């Protein structure tokens, strides 16, 4: 709409009197151009324009950033999961029988080019990590009498040609086998194959440079190799040696109690065409490691399909034809690993979506609230334009253009910033989300204006109840579906309705609160009216009537959008409380698993039946942070005699009853009364020792009360069953056969005078425990290992029974390992999938709290003129400034307190209704029982924290802006 220009004054220039004149009279003054609507309106309210642009910028920034943050977290989790599985399982293993003739390095390279040409769409192969070559499929015995023959068994050897091998070894003696083709002989004149051996393998089997190693005679050639050089492997753990363990050093092959040596030699490219002479069978291989750093979680399905086609599908058939290798075969663990990764992502997706869903709901309410408040502020102006001839469509179109100037540039800048700050390959979800939020920010005010300018219809009392009934029905359906099949059914993506179940519960709570809050506030206002004092009554009365603008229609009263701010607060508190309860359950479950794994909050163990050093258990119990010290003796090789099935192998645990009962109670594993192991009054020396047995052992050993226990050292004692326990901290497996004995009577009979385990409760420091272990060991065991030639692989024997490993090469904490529950918790929580879900949730909680606070401030700012007028009138009647602040708080805080309490109640109801269906195993890091435990502290923290934040913001606004506005009102007078 444009304001019509003013009428042009009549010119004083005399008109021409010539009737034949055809030229129109000239107008010496041009007509003024109408002022542009958008520019005029934006200049009329610069602060409101800036705030609208800022709100659109923040909302669109979050909308574009959340999908990209989810993509980054999912990609990082996928790559970390695959990297931890090992390089040997994250690649493609291609093999084919070596050709009978014409084998060469060039033929292997040509096949490699064909294999690499079929990759690069959804996955790519790292060309620098490719390993390919040829190997013999059977090891041949070496008949040279001078070679090492432990147990009179001849060593065995196979041959390998690995093209990349020379980049990972260092020649120490001799020379490399020739790469030039060598002429073949006939029969006995066949020259030996040239090979290189690792220095360690040669020293182990007794070979040297120049040795000609002979094998059993084979038909069609001389089975012998000549050692041309010796090399040292620079890194035995490099990926090039995967499935080639006997190349860096010799390996042991056990045959019963005997063993023989196996060593693999590297062949030169010049003898590739004669490689089949060593065992008659050779196989070409290509190991193609997939670059897991380029895999994307959103393309897992396409990646699985492409790899499946490469393994056994159209790609495999095309490669067979292209390489002319009919028996080309590809194997890979990647399809199974990608399926596991997809299942992990599906399991974590609903829990990770709780926070973003909450902030999305709160942001939507805030945008609608901003549009509603803008419509109320400009209602008189818009109705005046409509009354002066403007059409409703024209007015709404002008408002859309007005909003586009502010919302669209802000949305574009926010989207660009999100893309710049969070780089990810996928752009579409961020753009779609940003466009949706920008559209809401753009249309919220025009839609409100269109509704406001529409012809009034008779009030329908059934509309609100029907809408509330629809919301209640959708909520009940979502809750029932969650209870029936979980948030994310197995093998399916999360259902948006099921993910939105907490939001629907919050919306139901908000609708109920909107019904009850005016009644409750009105009752409080009546109660305050019976007391002396005006501030409380006025504040509660205004809160009960609502703080919107006065209706302009035939029906008076107040009709403001204050319910939306209550909805925003309740949504933010509910989603924050529900998510906090979920994360609290994750932390508590992870800690419980860690304590069961360790046996407490800290543990010191000894190998086998070795005993802890003297005084170590006592010193560990005196460390700061240790609340309960439990030294005990464990024997896993004991035998229970006297049952119906004869003898049963059991684990015997000897511990002090009171301390062990406290440990069992703290871990929630087999709690028992320590009096069951005390034996009551004084017992004779030959009386059976009281014992607790596991439930599994009680079922297998029969119903009798007295048994004979025989520990591994051959002693015997009689045990009397005084109780049955489900599990025990020293061995928490539910089906374990365990017997718990008191340390007093059993110590002398078994000989367990020193413990071999120590468990502690509290908050011990793992580093101080390890330092204590190092200090308790003799100097010979803690000294560093001398620099010497490494012994051959697999020749180290275990420690002797009853003795700790006597090795200077071992660290002290390897001799007596120390574990703490904090270390296990850190290991369980190290998965990037868990960390990204937690970071995303807390970021969403902060954003939802900010939007909820903004909703309250918007509602508060809308009522500033009316409240300032009221306070100005009351100021003339003697109202003090402090009382004015109290009046504002009395008007605002009932809504905030009700929303906080209602949000806490709805969050608790959401945990009770939806919690039993949530599987937290993925977030915990191990398999745990399904369900979320309801704890009051996380829910109350979210509710009270947001309520305190809102109250502080209201107090600051009342204290800072109230005085200036009241002064303005007193000067200008009441013009309403």
PDB file of N, CA, C and O in Angstrom, residues 839-889:
ATOM      1  N   UNK A 839      27.518 -34.321  23.359  1.00  0.00           N
ATOM      2  CA  UNK A 839      27.766 -32.913  23.024  1.00  0.00           C
ATOM      3  C   UNK A 839      26.560 -32.297  22.324  1.00  0.00           C
ATOM      4  O   UNK A 839      26.174 -31.153  22.612  1.00  0.00           O
ATOM      5  N   UNK A 840      25.972 -33.050  21.410  1.00  0.00           N
ATOM      6  CA  UNK A 840      24.808 -32.534  20.693  1.00  0.00           C
ATOM      7  C   UNK A 840      23.648 -32.300  21.647  1.00  0.00           C
ATOM      8  O   UNK A 840      22.911 -31.305  21.531  1.00  0.00           O
ATOM      9  N   UNK A 841      23.469 -33.193  22.615  1.00  0.00           N
ATOM     10  CA  UNK A 841      22.364 -33.020  23.557  1.00  0.00           C
ATOM     11  C   UNK A 841      22.558 -31.766  24.406  1.00  0.00           C
ATOM     12  O   UNK A 841      21.634 -30.952  24.551  1.00  0.00           O
ATOM     13  N   UNK A 842      23.754 -31.592  24.983  1.00  0.00           N
ATOM     14  CA  UNK A 842      23.962 -30.439  25.856  1.00  0.00           C
ATOM     15  C   UNK A 842      23.911 -29.136  25.076  1.00  0.00           C
ATOM     16  O   UNK A 842      23.422 -28.113  25.592  1.00  0.00           O
ATOM     17  N   UNK A 843      24.403 -29.138  23.840  1.00  0.00           N
ATOM     18  CA  UNK A 843      24.258 -27.936  23.009  1.00  0.00           C
ATOM     19  C   UNK A 843      22.790 -27.635  22.736  1.00  0.00           C
ATOM     20  O   UNK A 843      22.365 -26.473  22.759  1.00  0.00           O
ATOM     21  N   UNK A 844      21.994 -28.680  22.494  1.00  0.00           N
ATOM     22  CA  UNK A 844      20.567 -28.486  22.264  1.00  0.00           C
ATOM     23  C   UNK A 844      19.865 -27.994  23.516  1.00  0.00           C
ATOM     24  O   UNK A 844      18.961 -27.142  23.448  1.00  0.00           O
ATOM     25  N   UNK A 845      20.249 -28.509  24.679  1.00  0.00           N
ATOM     26  CA  UNK A 845      19.654 -28.042  25.933  1.00  0.00           C
ATOM     27  C   UNK A 845      19.937 -26.555  26.139  1.00  0.00           C
ATOM     28  O   UNK A 845      19.052 -25.778  26.522  1.00  0.00           O
ATOM     29  N   UNK A 846      21.180 -26.144  25.877  1.00  0.00           N
ATOM     30  CA  UNK A 846      21.517 -24.722  26.024  1.00  0.00           C
ATOM     31  C   UNK A 846      20.717 -23.871  25.053  1.00  0.00           C
ATOM     32  O   UNK A 846      20.214 -22.785  25.415  1.00  0.00           O
ATOM     33  N   UNK A 847      20.587 -24.333  23.808  1.00  0.00           N
ATOM     34  CA  UNK A 847      19.818 -23.567  22.829  1.00  0.00           C
ATOM     35  C   UNK A 847      18.345 -23.497  23.215  1.00  0.00           C
ATOM     36  O   UNK A 847      17.704 -22.431  23.090  1.00  0.00           O
ATOM     37  N   UNK A 848      17.777 -24.620  23.678  1.00  0.00           N
ATOM     38  CA  UNK A 848      16.368 -24.614  24.085  1.00  0.00           C
ATOM     39  C   UNK A 848      16.150 -23.688  25.278  1.00  0.00           C
ATOM     40  O   UNK A 848      15.143 -22.960  25.334  1.00  0.00           O
ATOM     41  N   UNK A 849      17.086 -23.689  26.229  1.00  0.00           N
ATOM     42  CA  UNK A 849      16.956 -22.784  27.368  1.00  0.00           C
ATOM     43  C   UNK A 849      17.019 -21.331  26.917  1.00  0.00           C
ATOM     44  O   UNK A 849      16.266 -20.471  27.408  1.00  0.00           O
ATOM     45  N   UNK A 850      17.910 -21.039  25.968  1.00  0.00           N
ATOM     46  CA  UNK A 850      17.976 -19.671  25.462  1.00  0.00           C
ATOM     47  C   UNK A 850      16.702 -19.242  24.765  1.00  0.00           C
ATOM     48  O   UNK A 850      16.216 -18.111  24.968  1.00  0.00           O
ATOM     49  N   UNK A 851      16.138 -20.117  23.954  1.00  0.00           N
ATOM     50  CA  UNK A 851      14.877 -19.778  23.286  1.00  0.00           C
ATOM     51  C   UNK A 851      13.741 -19.627  24.292  1.00  0.00           C
ATOM     52  O   UNK A 851      12.873 -18.752  24.133  1.00  0.00           O
ATOM     53  N   UNK A 852      13.698 -20.498  25.298  1.00  0.00           N
ATOM     54  CA  UNK A 852      12.646 -20.368  26.311  1.00  0.00           C
ATOM     55  C   UNK A 852      12.773 -19.046  27.068  1.00  0.00           C
ATOM     56  O   UNK A 852      11.763 -18.368  27.353  1.00  0.00           O
ATOM     57  N   UNK A 853      14.008 -18.679  27.397  1.00  0.00           N
ATOM     58  CA  UNK A 853      14.220 -17.387  28.055  1.00  0.00           C
ATOM     59  C   UNK A 853      13.795 -16.245  27.146  1.00  0.00           C
ATOM     60  O   UNK A 853      13.176 -15.264  27.596  1.00  0.00           O
ATOM     61  N   UNK A 854      14.077 -16.363  25.868  1.00  0.00           N
ATOM     62  CA  UNK A 854      13.665 -15.332  24.914  1.00  0.00           C
ATOM     63  C   UNK A 854      12.149 -15.231  24.834  1.00  0.00           C
ATOM     64  O   UNK A 854      11.587 -14.131  24.704  1.00  0.00           O
ATOM     65  N   UNK A 855      11.462 -16.374  24.913  1.00  0.00           N
ATOM     66  CA  UNK A 855       9.999 -16.343  24.887  1.00  0.00           C
ATOM     67  C   UNK A 855       9.441 -15.561  26.069  1.00  0.00           C
ATOM     68  O   UNK A 855       8.507 -14.749  25.920  1.00  0.00           O
ATOM     69  N   UNK A 856      10.012 -15.788  27.239  1.00  0.00           N
ATOM     70  CA  UNK A 856       9.538 -15.050  28.417  1.00  0.00           C
ATOM     71  C   UNK A 856       9.822 -13.567  28.267  1.00  0.00           C
ATOM     72  O   UNK A 856       8.974 -12.708  28.588  1.00  0.00           O
ATOM     73  N   UNK A 857      11.019 -13.227  27.771  1.00  0.00           N
ATOM     74  CA  UNK A 857      11.365 -11.812  27.627  1.00  0.00           C
ATOM     75  C   UNK A 857      10.504 -11.130  26.566  1.00  0.00           C
ATOM     76  O   UNK A 857      10.138  -9.958  26.718  1.00  0.00           O
ATOM     77  N   UNK A 858      10.189 -11.845  25.486  1.00  0.00           N
ATOM     78  CA  UNK A 858       9.311 -11.259  24.470  1.00  0.00           C
ATOM     79  C   UNK A 858       7.937 -10.938  25.061  1.00  0.00           C
ATOM     80  O   UNK A 858       7.369  -9.854  24.820  1.00  0.00           O
ATOM     81  N   UNK A 859       7.398 -11.892  25.814  1.00  0.00           N
ATOM     82  CA  UNK A 859       6.104 -11.643  26.450  1.00  0.00           C
ATOM     83  C   UNK A 859       6.193 -10.486  27.436  1.00  0.00           C
ATOM     84  O   UNK A 859       5.301  -9.635  27.517  1.00  0.00           O
ATOM     85  N   UNK A 860       7.303 -10.438  28.160  1.00  0.00           N
ATOM     86  CA  UNK A 860       7.481  -9.372  29.145  1.00  0.00           C
ATOM     87  C   UNK A 860       7.632  -8.014  28.471  1.00  0.00           C
ATOM     88  O   UNK A 860       7.051  -7.012  28.906  1.00  0.00           O
ATOM     89  N   UNK A 861       8.394  -7.969  27.388  1.00  0.00           N
ATOM     90  CA  UNK A 861       8.593  -6.699  26.686  1.00  0.00           C
ATOM     91  C   UNK A 861       7.303  -6.212  26.035  1.00  0.00           C
ATOM     92  O   UNK A 861       7.086  -5.003  25.909  1.00  0.00           O
ATOM     93  N   UNK A 862       6.450  -7.129  25.605  1.00  0.00           N
ATOM     94  CA  UNK A 862       5.195  -6.707  24.985  1.00  0.00           C
ATOM     95  C   UNK A 862       4.293  -5.979  25.974  1.00  0.00           C
ATOM     96  O   UNK A 862       3.530  -5.075  25.602  1.00  0.00           O
ATOM     97  N   UNK A 863       4.390  -6.348  27.245  1.00  0.00           N
ATOM     98  CA  UNK A 863       3.520  -5.739  28.257  1.00  0.00           C
ATOM     99  C   UNK A 863       4.165  -4.532  28.922  1.00  0.00           C
ATOM    100  O   UNK A 863       3.620  -4.026  29.903  1.00  0.00           O
ATOM    101  N   UNK A 864       5.350  -4.124  28.433  1.00  0.00           N
ATOM    102  CA  UNK A 864       6.039  -3.007  29.082  1.00  0.00           C
ATOM    103  C   UNK A 864       5.205  -1.725  29.073  1.00  0.00           C
ATOM    104  O   UNK A 864       5.073  -1.074  30.124  1.00  0.00           O
ATOM    105  N   UNK A 865       4.610  -1.286  27.945  1.00  0.00           N
ATOM    106  CA  UNK A 865       3.849  -0.012  27.999  1.00  0.00           C
ATOM    107  C   UNK A 865       2.698  -0.042  28.987  1.00  0.00           C
ATOM    108  O   UNK A 865       2.518   0.895  29.773  1.00  0.00           O
ATOM    109  N   UNK A 866       1.914  -1.116  28.957  1.00  0.00           N
ATOM    110  CA  UNK A 866       0.775  -1.187  29.867  1.00  0.00           C
ATOM    111  C   UNK A 866       1.232  -1.260  31.323  1.00  0.00           C
ATOM    112  O   UNK A 866       0.658  -0.606  32.203  1.00  0.00           O
ATOM    113  N   UNK A 867       2.315  -2.042  31.549  1.00  0.00           N
ATOM    114  CA  UNK A 867       2.797  -2.152  32.928  1.00  0.00           C
ATOM    115  C   UNK A 867       3.394  -0.824  33.404  1.00  0.00           C
ATOM    116  O   UNK A 867       3.262  -0.451  34.573  1.00  0.00           O
ATOM    117  N   UNK A 868       4.058  -0.127  32.490  1.00  0.00           N
ATOM    118  CA  UNK A 868       4.628   1.168  32.879  1.00  0.00           C
ATOM    119  C   UNK A 868       3.527   2.156  33.244  1.00  0.00           C
ATOM    120  O   UNK A 868       3.666   2.944  34.196  1.00  0.00           O
ATOM    121  N   UNK A 869       2.432   2.124  32.494  1.00  0.00           N
ATOM    122  CA  UNK A 869       1.322   3.020  32.824  1.00  0.00           C
ATOM    123  C   UNK A 869       0.739   2.690  34.192  1.00  0.00           C
ATOM    124  O   UNK A 869       0.436   3.577  34.993  1.00  0.00           O
ATOM    125  N   UNK A 870       0.568   1.401  34.469  1.00  0.00           N
ATOM    126  CA  UNK A 870       0.044   0.997  35.766  1.00  0.00           C
ATOM    127  C   UNK A 870       0.968   1.426  36.892  1.00  0.00           C
ATOM    128  O   UNK A 870       0.533   1.980  37.916  1.00  0.00           O
ATOM    129  N   UNK A 871       2.270   1.192  36.716  1.00  0.00           N
ATOM    130  CA  UNK A 871       3.213   1.563  37.764  1.00  0.00           C
ATOM    131  C   UNK A 871       3.279   3.073  37.939  1.00  0.00           C
ATOM    132  O   UNK A 871       3.492   3.575  39.053  1.00  0.00           O
ATOM    133  N   UNK A 872       3.104   3.819  36.827  1.00  0.00           N
ATOM    134  CA  UNK A 872       3.109   5.272  36.946  1.00  0.00           C
ATOM    135  C   UNK A 872       1.925   5.760  37.770  1.00  0.00           C
ATOM    136  O   UNK A 872       2.061   6.655  38.616  1.00  0.00           O
ATOM    137  N   UNK A 873       0.768   5.171  37.521  1.00  0.00           N
ATOM    138  CA  UNK A 873      -0.405   5.557  38.323  1.00  0.00           C
ATOM    139  C   UNK A 873      -0.191   5.203  39.790  1.00  0.00           C
ATOM    140  O   UNK A 873      -0.522   5.980  40.691  1.00  0.00           O
ATOM    141  N   UNK A 874       0.345   3.973  40.018  1.00  0.00           N
ATOM    142  CA  UNK A 874       0.575   3.569  41.409  1.00  0.00           C
ATOM    143  C   UNK A 874       1.669   4.395  42.062  1.00  0.00           C
ATOM    144  O   UNK A 874       1.656   4.589  43.283  1.00  0.00           O
ATOM    145  N   UNK A 875       2.633   4.867  41.253  1.00  0.00           N
ATOM    146  CA  UNK A 875       3.693   5.698  41.832  1.00  0.00           C
ATOM    147  C   UNK A 875       3.110   7.011  42.370  1.00  0.00           C
ATOM    148  O   UNK A 875       3.570   7.517  43.407  1.00  0.00           O
ATOM    149  N   UNK A 876       2.128   7.535  41.680  1.00  0.00           N
ATOM    150  CA  UNK A 876       1.496   8.765  42.162  1.00  0.00           C
ATOM    151  C   UNK A 876       0.717   8.539  43.449  1.00  0.00           C
ATOM    152  O   UNK A 876       0.399   9.495  44.161  1.00  0.00           O
ATOM    153  N   UNK A 877       0.387   7.249  43.721  1.00  0.00           N
ATOM    154  CA  UNK A 877      -0.335   6.923  44.952  1.00  0.00           C
ATOM    155  C   UNK A 877       0.600   6.476  46.067  1.00  0.00           C
ATOM    156  O   UNK A 877       0.145   6.008  47.103  1.00  0.00           O
ATOM    157  N   UNK A 878       1.911   6.578  45.841  1.00  0.00           N
ATOM    158  CA  UNK A 878       2.854   6.258  46.908  1.00  0.00           C
ATOM    159  C   UNK A 878       3.557   4.924  46.777  1.00  0.00           C
ATOM    160  O   UNK A 878       4.201   4.481  47.734  1.00  0.00           O
ATOM    161  N   UNK A 879       3.460   4.261  45.615  1.00  0.00           N
ATOM    162  CA  UNK A 879       4.145   2.974  45.434  1.00  0.00           C
ATOM    163  C   UNK A 879       5.650   3.213  45.331  1.00  0.00           C
ATOM    164  O   UNK A 879       6.117   4.035  44.533  1.00  0.00           O
ATOM    165  N   UNK A 880       6.406   2.486  46.141  1.00  0.00           N
ATOM    166  CA  UNK A 880       7.859   2.623  46.096  1.00  0.00           C
ATOM    167  C   UNK A 880       8.447   1.782  44.961  1.00  0.00           C
ATOM    168  O   UNK A 880       7.812   0.875  44.440  1.00  0.00           O
ATOM    169  N   UNK A 881       9.706   2.108  44.601  1.00  0.00           N
ATOM    170  CA  UNK A 881      10.343   1.411  43.476  1.00  0.00           C
ATOM    171  C   UNK A 881      10.510  -0.067  43.770  1.00  0.00           C
ATOM    172  O   UNK A 881      10.292  -0.919  42.916  1.00  0.00           O
ATOM    173  N   UNK A 882      10.895  -0.396  44.990  1.00  0.00           N
ATOM    174  CA  UNK A 882      11.069  -1.802  45.342  1.00  0.00           C
ATOM    175  C   UNK A 882       9.753  -2.556  45.241  1.00  0.00           C
ATOM    176  O   UNK A 882       9.712  -3.716  44.826  1.00  0.00           O
ATOM    177  N   UNK A 883       8.661  -1.902  45.613  1.00  0.00           N
ATOM    178  CA  UNK A 883       7.364  -2.545  45.474  1.00  0.00           C
ATOM    179  C   UNK A 883       6.988  -2.747  44.009  1.00  0.00           C
ATOM    180  O   UNK A 883       6.320  -3.720  43.655  1.00  0.00           O
ATOM    181  N   UNK A 884       7.413  -1.824  43.134  1.00  0.00           N
ATOM    182  CA  UNK A 884       7.148  -2.006  41.711  1.00  0.00           C
ATOM    183  C   UNK A 884       7.865  -3.229  41.153  1.00  0.00           C
ATOM    184  O   UNK A 884       7.293  -3.993  40.356  1.00  0.00           O
ATOM    185  N   UNK A 885       9.111  -3.422  41.568  1.00  0.00           N
ATOM    186  CA  UNK A 885       9.838  -4.624  41.129  1.00  0.00           C
ATOM    187  C   UNK A 885       9.151  -5.876  41.658  1.00  0.00           C
ATOM    188  O   UNK A 885       9.004  -6.887  40.948  1.00  0.00           O
ATOM    189  N   UNK A 886       8.698  -5.832  42.904  1.00  0.00           N
ATOM    190  CA  UNK A 886       7.994  -6.978  43.471  1.00  0.00           C
ATOM    191  C   UNK A 886       6.696  -7.248  42.722  1.00  0.00           C
ATOM    192  O   UNK A 886       6.295  -8.413  42.531  1.00  0.00           O
ATOM    193  N   UNK A 887       6.023  -6.200  42.265  1.00  0.00           N
ATOM    194  CA  UNK A 887       4.795  -6.382  41.492  1.00  0.00           C
ATOM    195  C   UNK A 887       5.082  -7.098  40.171  1.00  0.00           C
ATOM    196  O   UNK A 887       4.329  -7.987  39.763  1.00  0.00           O
ATOM    197  N   UNK A 888       6.161  -6.704  39.518  1.00  0.00           N
ATOM    198  CA  UNK A 888       6.513  -7.365  38.254  1.00  0.00           C
ATOM    199  C   UNK A 888       6.838  -8.834  38.492  1.00  0.00           C
ATOM    200  O   UNK A 888       6.417  -9.723  37.736  1.00  0.00           O
ATOM    201  N   UNK A 889       7.595  -9.127  39.553  1.00  0.00           N
ATOM    202  CA  UNK A 889       7.923 -10.519  39.860  1.00  0.00           C
ATOM    203  C   UNK A 889       6.673 -11.308  40.220  1.00  0.00           C
ATOM    204  O   UNK A 889       6.518 -12.473  39.811  1.00  0.00           O
TER     205      UNK A 889
END
